[in-house]
Short mmCIF file of C-alpha atoms in Angstrom, two decimals:
data_model
loop_
_atom_site.label_atom_id
_atom_site.label_comp_id
_atom_site.label_asym_id
_atom_site.label_seq_id
_atom_site.Cartn_x
_atom_site.Cartn_y
_atom_site.Cartn_z
CA MET A 1 -20.48 5.47 56.16
CA THR A 2 -17.36 5.42 54.13
CA GLN A 3 -15.75 2.15 53.91
CA HIS A 4 -12.52 1.13 51.97
CA TYR A 5 -12.28 -1.74 49.58
CA GLN A 6 -11.02 -4.86 50.40
CA PRO A 7 -10.71 -8.25 48.44
CA GLY A 8 -13.97 -10.22 49.09
CA TYR A 9 -15.74 -7.34 50.69
CA TYR A 10 -19.09 -6.00 49.14
CA PRO A 11 -21.22 -3.66 51.16
CA GLN A 12 -25.02 -3.60 50.12
CA GLN A 13 -23.81 -5.87 46.71
CA GLN A 14 -25.60 -9.11 47.55
CA ALA A 15 -25.20 -10.08 43.72
CA ALA A 16 -21.39 -9.46 43.74
CA PRO A 17 -18.75 -12.46 43.17
CA ALA A 18 -17.40 -14.25 46.40
CA PHE A 19 -14.01 -14.10 44.64
CA ALA A 20 -13.17 -10.25 44.17
CA PRO A 21 -10.57 -10.05 41.30
CA ALA A 22 -10.37 -6.12 41.66
CA PRO A 23 -7.39 -4.02 40.83
CA GLN A 24 -5.18 -3.47 44.07
CA GLN A 25 -4.76 0.42 43.89
CA ALA A 26 -2.11 0.55 46.80
CA VAL A 27 0.47 -1.81 44.88
CA ASN A 28 0.77 0.53 41.77
CA PRO A 29 -1.03 3.75 42.21
CA VAL A 30 -1.02 4.58 39.12
CA TYR A 31 -3.23 7.17 37.19
CA ALA A 32 -4.39 8.05 33.89
CA ASP A 33 -3.33 12.01 34.08
CA GLN A 34 0.55 10.71 35.60
CA ALA A 35 3.12 9.23 33.43
CA VAL A 36 4.63 6.23 34.50
CA TRP A 37 7.93 6.82 32.35
CA SER A 38 9.86 9.78 33.32
CA ALA A 39 12.76 9.12 30.47
CA PRO A 40 11.89 8.76 27.10
CA THR A 41 10.95 5.19 26.29
CA PRO A 42 11.99 3.52 23.13
CA PRO A 43 10.43 5.25 20.27
CA THR A 44 7.21 3.76 19.25
CA GLN A 45 7.91 2.86 15.40
CA LYS A 46 5.38 2.70 12.59
CA SER A 47 4.40 -0.94 12.31
CA THR A 48 5.80 -2.62 9.22
CA GLY A 49 3.48 -5.41 9.90
CA LEU A 50 0.32 -3.33 9.90
CA VAL A 51 1.62 -1.61 6.42
CA LEU A 52 2.14 -5.10 5.17
CA SER A 53 -1.17 -6.22 6.53
CA ILE A 54 -3.33 -3.26 5.10
CA ILE A 55 -1.17 -3.75 1.49
CA GLY A 56 -1.97 -7.45 1.82
CA ILE A 57 -5.42 -7.36 2.79
CA SER A 58 -5.93 -5.01 -0.37
CA VAL A 59 -4.24 -7.23 -2.94
CA LEU A 60 -5.95 -10.61 -1.66
CA GLY A 61 -9.24 -8.35 -1.57
CA PHE A 62 -8.68 -8.35 -5.40
CA ILE A 63 -7.67 -11.81 -6.22
CA PHE A 64 -10.82 -13.03 -4.08
CA LEU A 65 -13.46 -11.13 -6.51
CA ALA A 66 -11.22 -12.42 -9.50
CA VAL A 67 -12.07 -16.18 -7.85
CA LEU A 68 -15.35 -15.27 -6.95
CA VAL A 69 -15.98 -14.43 -11.13
CA TYR A 70 -13.97 -18.03 -11.98
CA ILE A 71 -16.86 -19.51 -9.73
CA LEU A 72 -19.93 -17.12 -11.63
CA ILE A 73 -18.52 -18.31 -14.82
CA GLY A 74 -18.59 -22.02 -14.01
CA LEU A 75 -21.58 -22.11 -12.04
CA GLY A 76 -23.74 -18.97 -13.23
CA PRO A 77 -24.92 -16.54 -10.69
CA PHE A 78 -28.14 -18.63 -8.83
CA ALA A 79 -25.70 -21.59 -8.13
CA LEU A 80 -23.21 -19.07 -6.53
CA PHE A 81 -25.28 -16.74 -4.51
CA VAL A 82 -27.27 -20.30 -2.95
CA CYS A 83 -24.33 -22.15 -2.29
CA GLY A 84 -22.54 -19.16 -1.04
CA LEU A 85 -25.03 -18.69 1.78
CA VAL A 86 -24.72 -22.71 2.16
CA ALA A 87 -21.23 -22.33 2.54
CA LEU A 88 -21.40 -19.77 5.26
CA ILE A 89 -22.96 -22.06 7.61
CA PRO A 90 -19.47 -24.42 8.26
CA LEU A 91 -17.87 -21.35 7.92
CA ALA A 92 -19.37 -19.67 10.84
CA VAL A 93 -19.13 -22.93 13.35
CA VAL A 94 -15.17 -22.81 12.34
CA ILE A 95 -15.16 -19.42 13.04
CA LEU A 96 -16.50 -19.49 16.17
CA THR A 97 -14.69 -22.37 17.54
CA ILE A 98 -11.26 -20.67 16.34
CA THR A 99 -12.34 -17.46 18.18
CA TRP A 100 -13.35 -19.49 21.65
CA ILE A 101 -9.52 -20.90 20.97
CA ASP A 102 -8.01 -17.51 20.48
CA ARG A 103 -9.95 -15.80 23.54
CA TRP A 104 -6.56 -15.84 26.16
CA GLU A 105 -4.59 -13.67 23.82
CA PRO A 106 -6.39 -12.70 20.79
CA GLU A 107 -4.69 -11.83 17.81
CA PRO A 108 -5.03 -8.69 15.83
CA ARG A 109 -8.02 -8.62 13.40
CA GLY A 110 -5.75 -7.62 10.74
CA ALA A 111 -3.80 -10.58 10.75
CA LEU A 112 -6.85 -12.85 11.14
CA TRP A 113 -8.49 -10.97 7.89
CA PHE A 114 -5.19 -11.40 6.00
CA ALA A 115 -5.40 -15.20 6.98
CA PHE A 116 -9.20 -15.98 6.05
CA LEU A 117 -8.52 -13.96 2.54
CA TRP A 118 -5.26 -15.82 2.06
CA GLY A 119 -6.87 -19.05 2.60
CA ALA A 120 -10.43 -18.09 0.53
CA ALA A 121 -8.25 -16.10 -2.16
CA ALA A 122 -4.59 -16.84 -2.97
CA SER A 123 -4.27 -20.67 -1.67
CA VAL A 124 -7.53 -21.38 -3.77
CA ALA A 125 -6.06 -19.63 -7.09
CA ILE A 126 -2.57 -21.51 -6.39
CA ALA A 127 -4.36 -24.57 -6.49
CA LEU A 128 -6.27 -24.07 -9.58
CA LEU A 129 -3.18 -22.49 -11.45
CA VAL A 130 -1.21 -25.32 -10.26
CA GLY A 131 -4.11 -27.69 -11.15
CA LEU A 132 -4.27 -26.49 -14.60
CA GLY A 133 -0.72 -26.23 -14.87
CA VAL A 134 -0.28 -30.22 -14.63
CA GLN A 135 -2.95 -31.14 -16.71
CA LEU A 136 -1.76 -29.26 -19.32
CA ALA A 137 2.10 -30.59 -18.99
CA VAL A 138 0.86 -34.13 -18.89
CA TYR A 139 -1.76 -33.38 -22.00
CA TYR A 140 1.26 -32.16 -23.81
CA ALA A 141 4.14 -35.22 -22.56
CA THR A 142 1.52 -37.90 -23.66
CA GLN A 143 0.49 -35.96 -26.80
CA GLY A 144 -3.04 -36.30 -25.93
CA GLN A 145 -3.44 -39.50 -24.81
CA GLY A 146 -3.27 -39.29 -20.81
CA GLY A 147 -4.64 -37.40 -18.45
CA VAL A 148 -4.16 -37.19 -14.75
CA GLY A 149 -6.00 -39.76 -12.63
CA ASP A 150 -8.54 -39.19 -10.10
CA PHE A 151 -5.98 -41.26 -7.32
CA PHE A 152 -2.95 -38.66 -8.51
CA SER A 153 -4.99 -35.58 -8.32
CA ALA A 154 -6.77 -36.33 -4.94
CA VAL A 155 -4.40 -38.29 -2.97
CA ILE A 156 -1.06 -36.34 -3.79
CA GLN A 157 -1.55 -33.59 -6.32
CA ALA A 158 -4.19 -31.98 -3.95
CA PRO A 159 -2.48 -32.46 -0.32
CA LEU A 160 0.84 -31.45 -1.78
CA VAL A 161 -0.37 -28.23 -3.23
CA GLU A 162 -3.42 -27.28 -1.24
CA GLU A 163 -1.48 -27.58 2.09
CA SER A 164 1.70 -25.97 0.71
CA ALA A 165 -0.32 -23.14 -0.89
CA LYS A 166 -2.31 -22.69 2.84
CA GLY A 167 0.94 -23.20 4.88
CA LEU A 168 2.69 -20.71 2.44
CA GLY A 169 -0.11 -18.15 4.26
CA VAL A 170 0.99 -18.85 7.86
CA LEU A 171 4.61 -18.80 7.10
CA ILE A 172 4.22 -15.01 5.93
CA LEU A 173 2.42 -13.97 9.06
CA PHE A 174 5.00 -15.54 10.65
CA PHE A 175 7.96 -13.31 9.52
CA VAL A 176 5.93 -10.32 9.37
CA LEU A 177 3.84 -10.16 12.61
CA ARG A 178 6.38 -11.94 14.82
CA ARG A 179 5.35 -9.53 17.28
CA HIS A 180 1.71 -10.99 17.37
CA PHE A 181 3.13 -14.71 16.59
CA ASP A 182 3.93 -16.18 20.16
CA GLY A 183 3.32 -19.71 20.33
CA PRO A 184 1.80 -22.49 19.09
CA VAL A 185 -1.92 -21.43 19.86
CA ASP A 186 -1.43 -18.56 17.48
CA GLY A 187 0.01 -20.70 15.14
CA LEU A 188 -2.57 -22.64 15.46
CA VAL A 189 -5.38 -19.81 15.42
CA TYR A 190 -3.85 -18.48 11.94
CA GLY A 191 -3.23 -21.87 10.43
CA ALA A 192 -6.88 -22.96 10.97
CA THR A 193 -8.21 -19.56 9.79
CA VAL A 194 -6.15 -19.86 6.77
CA ALA A 195 -8.37 -23.40 6.20
CA ALA A 196 -11.06 -21.80 7.10
CA GLY A 197 -11.13 -19.25 3.99
CA PHE A 198 -9.96 -22.32 1.75
CA ALA A 199 -12.74 -24.54 2.84
CA PHE A 200 -15.17 -21.63 2.20
CA THR A 201 -14.12 -21.02 -1.37
CA GLU A 202 -14.00 -24.63 -2.22
CA ASN A 203 -17.12 -25.54 -0.18
CA ILE A 204 -19.12 -22.85 -2.60
CA LEU A 205 -17.56 -24.99 -5.91
CA TYR A 206 -18.49 -28.15 -4.43
CA PHE A 207 -21.83 -27.33 -3.56
CA GLY A 208 -22.28 -25.58 -6.75
CA SER A 209 -21.02 -28.49 -8.84
CA SER A 210 -23.44 -30.88 -6.91
CA LEU A 211 -26.82 -28.54 -6.99
CA ILE A 212 -26.35 -28.37 -10.92
CA GLU A 213 -25.63 -32.05 -11.25
CA SER A 214 -28.24 -33.52 -8.82
CA GLY A 215 -29.96 -30.15 -7.94
CA GLY A 216 -31.47 -29.88 -4.11
CA ILE A 217 -30.87 -33.53 -3.20
CA GLY A 218 -27.39 -33.39 -4.59
CA LEU A 219 -26.76 -30.25 -2.41
CA GLY A 220 -28.05 -31.07 0.65
CA PHE A 221 -26.19 -34.29 0.68
CA THR A 222 -22.55 -32.67 -0.37
CA PHE A 223 -23.90 -30.57 2.36
CA PHE A 224 -24.19 -33.23 4.87
CA LEU A 225 -20.29 -34.81 4.13
CA ARG A 226 -18.41 -31.51 3.98
CA GLY A 227 -20.51 -29.15 6.20
CA ILE A 228 -21.91 -31.43 9.05
CA MET A 229 -19.63 -34.52 9.06
CA SER A 230 -16.36 -32.90 8.14
CA PRO A 231 -16.34 -28.78 8.89
CA PHE A 232 -13.05 -28.96 10.47
CA ALA A 233 -10.95 -31.35 8.09
CA HIS A 234 -9.03 -28.80 6.44
CA VAL A 235 -8.67 -26.74 9.77
CA MET A 236 -7.09 -30.34 11.26
CA PHE A 237 -4.50 -30.45 8.30
CA THR A 238 -3.24 -26.83 7.99
CA ALA A 239 -3.36 -26.56 11.70
CA CYS A 240 -0.32 -28.83 11.71
CA THR A 241 1.86 -26.40 9.77
CA GLY A 242 0.49 -23.50 12.07
CA VAL A 243 1.32 -25.54 15.50
CA ALA A 244 4.76 -26.11 14.06
CA LEU A 245 5.55 -22.56 13.50
CA GLY A 246 4.36 -21.31 16.70
CA PHE A 247 7.35 -23.68 18.15
CA ALA A 248 9.58 -22.04 15.99
CA SER A 249 8.27 -18.73 17.03
CA GLN A 250 9.88 -19.21 20.32
CA LYS A 251 13.32 -19.78 18.90
CA LYS A 252 15.84 -17.12 18.09
CA GLY A 253 15.99 -16.05 14.13
CA TRP A 254 14.01 -16.48 10.98
CA LEU A 255 16.13 -19.81 9.96
CA PRO A 256 14.09 -22.07 12.42
CA GLY A 257 10.71 -20.72 10.90
CA ILE A 258 11.94 -22.33 7.63
CA GLY A 259 12.77 -25.79 9.06
CA PHE A 260 9.79 -26.09 11.24
CA PHE A 261 7.49 -25.06 8.49
CA PHE A 262 8.29 -28.24 6.32
CA ILE A 263 7.89 -30.19 9.73
CA GLY A 264 4.42 -28.96 10.08
CA LEU A 265 3.97 -29.43 6.62
CA VAL A 266 4.40 -33.47 6.58
CA PRO A 267 1.33 -34.19 8.85
CA ALA A 268 -0.62 -31.96 7.08
CA VAL A 269 -0.15 -33.61 3.73
CA LEU A 270 -0.46 -36.75 4.97
CA LEU A 271 -3.51 -36.21 6.83
CA HIS A 272 -5.31 -34.40 3.91
CA ALA A 273 -3.92 -37.59 1.71
CA LEU A 274 -5.49 -39.89 4.08
CA TRP A 275 -8.82 -37.91 4.34
CA ASN A 276 -8.80 -38.02 0.52
CA GLY A 277 -7.63 -41.63 -0.19
CA SER A 278 -10.15 -42.95 2.12
CA SER A 279 -12.98 -42.70 -0.62
CA PHE A 280 -10.76 -45.17 -2.78
CA ILE A 281 -10.58 -47.93 0.20
CA VAL A 282 -14.00 -48.27 1.08
CA GLU A 283 -17.35 -47.63 -1.54
CA GLY A 284 -20.77 -46.06 -0.39
CA LEU A 285 -21.98 -44.26 2.30
CA GLY A 286 -21.26 -47.21 4.97
CA GLY A 287 -17.55 -47.50 3.94
CA PHE A 288 -17.37 -43.89 4.44
CA PHE A 289 -19.24 -43.79 7.94
CA LEU A 290 -16.58 -46.92 9.06
CA VAL A 291 -13.66 -44.81 8.09
CA TYR A 292 -15.08 -41.54 9.87
CA ALA A 293 -15.43 -43.45 13.00
CA LEU A 294 -12.00 -45.66 13.13
CA VAL A 295 -10.05 -42.74 11.59
CA GLN A 296 -11.31 -39.36 11.57
CA VAL A 297 -13.09 -39.24 15.25
CA PRO A 298 -9.98 -40.62 17.01
CA LEU A 299 -7.99 -38.07 14.94
CA PHE A 300 -10.53 -35.04 15.73
CA ALA A 301 -10.66 -36.13 19.63
CA LEU A 302 -6.69 -36.05 19.67
CA ALA A 303 -6.85 -32.48 18.09
CA ILE A 304 -9.18 -31.35 20.98
CA VAL A 305 -6.80 -32.73 23.72
CA ALA A 306 -4.10 -31.24 21.82
CA VAL A 307 -5.84 -27.53 21.77
CA VAL A 308 -6.87 -27.75 25.28
CA PHE A 309 -3.26 -28.80 26.55
CA LEU A 310 -1.93 -25.77 24.56
CA ARG A 311 -4.30 -23.30 25.90
CA LYS A 312 -3.48 -24.62 29.64
CA ARG A 313 0.33 -24.05 28.49
CA GLU A 314 -0.53 -20.39 27.52
CA ALA A 315 -2.30 -20.19 30.69
CA ALA A 316 0.71 -21.36 32.67
CA LEU A 317 3.04 -19.02 31.15
CA THR A 318 0.82 -15.90 31.86
CA ARG A 319 1.12 -16.96 35.14
CA VAL A 320 4.66 -17.16 35.75
CA ARG A 321 5.40 -14.28 33.69
CA LEU A 322 2.68 -12.24 35.62
CA ASP A 323 4.36 -13.22 39.13
CA GLU A 324 7.52 -11.80 37.83
CA TYR A 325 5.76 -8.54 37.58
CA ALA A 326 4.00 -9.00 41.14
CA ALA A 327 7.27 -9.55 42.59
CA ALA A 328 8.16 -6.20 41.40
CA GLY A 329 4.97 -4.41 42.22
CA TRP A 330 3.16 -4.03 39.30
CA PHE A 331 0.19 -6.56 40.48
CA THR A 332 -1.21 -7.70 43.26
CA PRO A 333 -1.20 -12.01 43.77
CA GLU A 334 -5.09 -11.70 43.66
CA GLU A 335 -4.86 -10.41 40.33
CA VAL A 336 -2.15 -12.47 38.98
CA ALA A 337 -4.45 -15.61 39.97
CA MET A 338 -7.60 -14.00 38.35
CA LEU A 339 -5.62 -13.20 35.12
CA SER A 340 -4.02 -16.51 34.88
CA THR A 341 -7.20 -18.52 34.98
CA GLY A 342 -10.64 -18.34 32.89
CA THR A 343 -12.83 -18.65 36.27
CA GLY A 344 -11.12 -15.77 37.35
CA ARG A 345 -11.61 -13.58 34.18
CA ARG A 346 -14.88 -14.27 33.70
CA GLN A 347 -15.65 -13.23 37.90
CA ALA A 348 -13.53 -10.06 37.30
CA ARG A 349 -15.84 -9.13 34.36
CA THR A 350 -18.88 -9.67 35.93
CA TRP A 351 -17.27 -7.63 39.18
CA ALA A 352 -16.34 -4.64 36.56
CA LYS A 353 -19.83 -4.70 34.81
CA ALA A 354 -21.54 -4.55 38.42
CA GLN A 355 -19.80 -1.30 38.64
CA GLY A 356 -21.55 0.11 36.30
CA GLY A 357 -20.27 2.27 33.04
CA ASP A 358 -17.71 0.72 30.67
CA LYS A 359 -15.60 -0.60 33.38
CA GLY A 360 -16.77 -4.25 32.14
CA THR A 361 -14.90 -3.18 28.63
CA VAL A 362 -12.05 -1.80 30.52
CA MET A 363 -11.75 -4.59 32.61
CA ARG A 364 -11.65 -6.75 29.42
CA ARG A 365 -8.68 -4.35 27.96
CA PHE A 366 -6.68 -4.67 31.43
CA THR A 367 -7.06 -8.63 30.92
CA GLN A 368 -5.78 -8.35 27.34
CA ASP A 369 -3.19 -5.90 28.22
CA ALA A 370 -1.85 -7.97 31.16
CA THR A 371 -1.51 -11.33 28.74
CA ARG A 372 0.14 -9.23 26.33
CA LEU A 373 2.60 -7.76 28.32
CA ALA A 374 3.34 -11.31 29.62
CA PHE A 375 4.15 -12.57 26.30
CA ALA A 376 6.24 -9.63 25.51
CA ARG A 377 8.18 -10.16 28.30
CA GLN A 378 8.65 -13.88 27.38
CA ARG A 379 10.25 -12.68 24.44
CA VAL A 380 12.64 -10.42 26.26
CA VAL A 381 13.48 -13.26 28.52
CA THR A 382 14.30 -15.96 25.78
CA GLY A 383 16.41 -13.19 23.88
CA ARG A 384 13.74 -12.32 20.93
CA ASP A 385 13.84 -9.13 21.95
CA GLY A 386 14.69 -7.93 18.79
CA ILE A 387 11.03 -8.13 17.45
CA GLY A 388 10.04 -5.43 19.86
CA GLY A 389 9.83 -6.81 23.30
CA ARG A 390 11.12 -3.99 25.51
CA ARG A 391 9.39 -1.12 23.49
CA ASP A 392 6.31 -3.58 23.81
CA GLU A 393 7.01 -4.08 27.89
CA ALA A 394 7.01 -0.06 28.19
CA ASP A 395 3.51 0.45 26.00
CA LEU A 396 1.84 -2.35 27.92
CA LEU A 397 3.08 -1.17 31.65
CA GLN A 398 1.68 2.37 30.61
CA ALA A 399 -1.63 0.49 29.37
CA VAL A 400 -2.37 -1.59 32.52
CA ALA A 401 -1.72 1.35 34.53
CA ALA A 402 -4.16 3.53 32.46
CA ASP A 403 -6.82 0.52 32.78
CA ARG A 404 -6.46 0.47 36.54
CA ALA A 405 -6.81 3.77 36.87
CA VAL A 406 -9.92 3.58 34.82
CA LEU A 407 -11.23 0.53 37.23
CA LEU A 408 -9.95 2.66 40.58
CA SER A 409 -11.28 6.27 41.72
CA THR A 410 -9.00 9.02 41.34
CA GLY A 411 -6.29 9.41 44.44
CA PRO A 412 -2.98 10.75 45.00
CA GLN A 413 -0.66 10.90 42.23
CA ALA A 414 2.02 8.15 41.87
CA ALA A 415 5.38 8.92 41.71
CA VAL A 416 7.60 8.44 38.52
CA LEU A 417 9.86 5.38 37.97
CA PRO A 418 13.45 6.58 38.10
CA PRO A 419 15.19 6.26 34.49
CA GLN A 420 18.04 3.83 35.40
CA GLU A 421 15.02 1.21 36.63
CA GLN A 422 13.44 1.02 33.04
CA TYR A 423 16.18 -0.76 30.95
CA PRO A 424 18.55 -2.93 32.68
CA GLN A 425 22.30 -2.88 30.38
CA SER A 426 22.72 -6.61 30.58
CA PRO A 427 19.88 -8.30 29.01
CA GLY A 428 20.84 -11.65 30.63
CA GLN A 429 19.99 -10.55 34.07
CA TYR A 430 16.77 -8.52 33.18
CA SER A 431 14.17 -8.43 35.65
CA PRO A 432 10.75 -6.07 35.47
CA PRO A 433 10.68 -2.54 35.89
CA ALA A 434 10.32 -1.89 39.74
CA ALA A 435 6.89 -0.57 40.35
CA PRO A 436 6.18 3.24 41.47
CA PRO A 437 6.37 3.55 45.20
CA GLN A 438 3.35 2.96 46.95
CA GLN A 439 0.87 5.79 47.96
CA HIS A 440 -0.46 5.20 51.78
CA GLY A 441 -3.01 8.30 51.50
CA GLN A 442 -5.87 6.16 49.99
CA GLN A 443 -5.93 2.34 50.27
CA GLY A 444 -8.65 1.75 47.50
CA PRO A 445 -11.78 2.93 46.24
CA PRO A 446 -14.48 3.61 48.66
CA VAL A 447 -17.92 1.66 48.76
CA ILE A 448 -20.60 4.09 50.18
#
């Protein structure tokens, strides 16, 4: 006996979830062999960001090798190898956390690799070169009688130079990858990734120095302070710059990026200076724990609250924009509810995996394409279409339709969207393209 699919109805599937976030064929019956658009969409241009990312990653790769050679000369091969392995532990914790934050609308891997290498290579190289320059300037100014004090170096020079160097990498991504820089969460992810790369290289230097000076005990103590007690220190600093640039990405033009960059740089430098300066205020391990409990723990808790708030903000934006597409017939209300909540997305993937084949992967792609579609529409309705909003919308509507076609069984061919409905003439009166007319010959995938 053949029955048609209905939401929440799972004959002979006892393990299926109660909530059934399956794509609804009747709303938008589009299939992989039928084009969604009948008229030419805006031409797909070669991504300047992709080309620049490839060039940037290649250049940063060579700089990273140069930094490793510098560390090798200073520490030796054994210390470099051991401390490099140890530094991977806090790096893994930070990267896993960043990946969790970035789940809603993942950033391009090429951009994340650029961000990491910028932090691990370019930022470190800039900090080392500027530090050497300051030391030489002070040496010649005092005719060899004076040097840079520890307090100045730790509390003033390091925060200013390091945060500026790390923030510069986020600023480059802001200008080059505007189509993938949609808000404060994206800025946080890019800033945190840059900081993770910087902390990785810096940890190798600190671990190596401790190993050479104090052996395994010194290495263990330094690892405890930097790898266990404060693996997110640099992430918290540079995230301030990234979040500020994320808000700037929601403004028109490039000028807000410059202003918000310096706005975000101020708290980044101040937090970095506070962290470094605490060692001059208190003495001993007891003093460190006191400052850690009174200052760093509250700041870390505040950062967690901010991340949760920003992620909920992303989910709310996704729902608002997809509701507009649902009103035009591209999604069902059930799909919008699924796509705008983490629980719904997990249930959707569980349902898709239960269908067998690669539908679990397709459902994940369907979710990501729909989320990117929501952010592309946000760019259009806020007047930032110059960075590819409508072209992305056209591509993503086709992608969503193709994803749905894989998740559903084949059926009647979909009608083609009339050309005049694709791109309204007035951006101020923009509304989502209407979905192709519904087909009523078949209401959904049969369940045997």
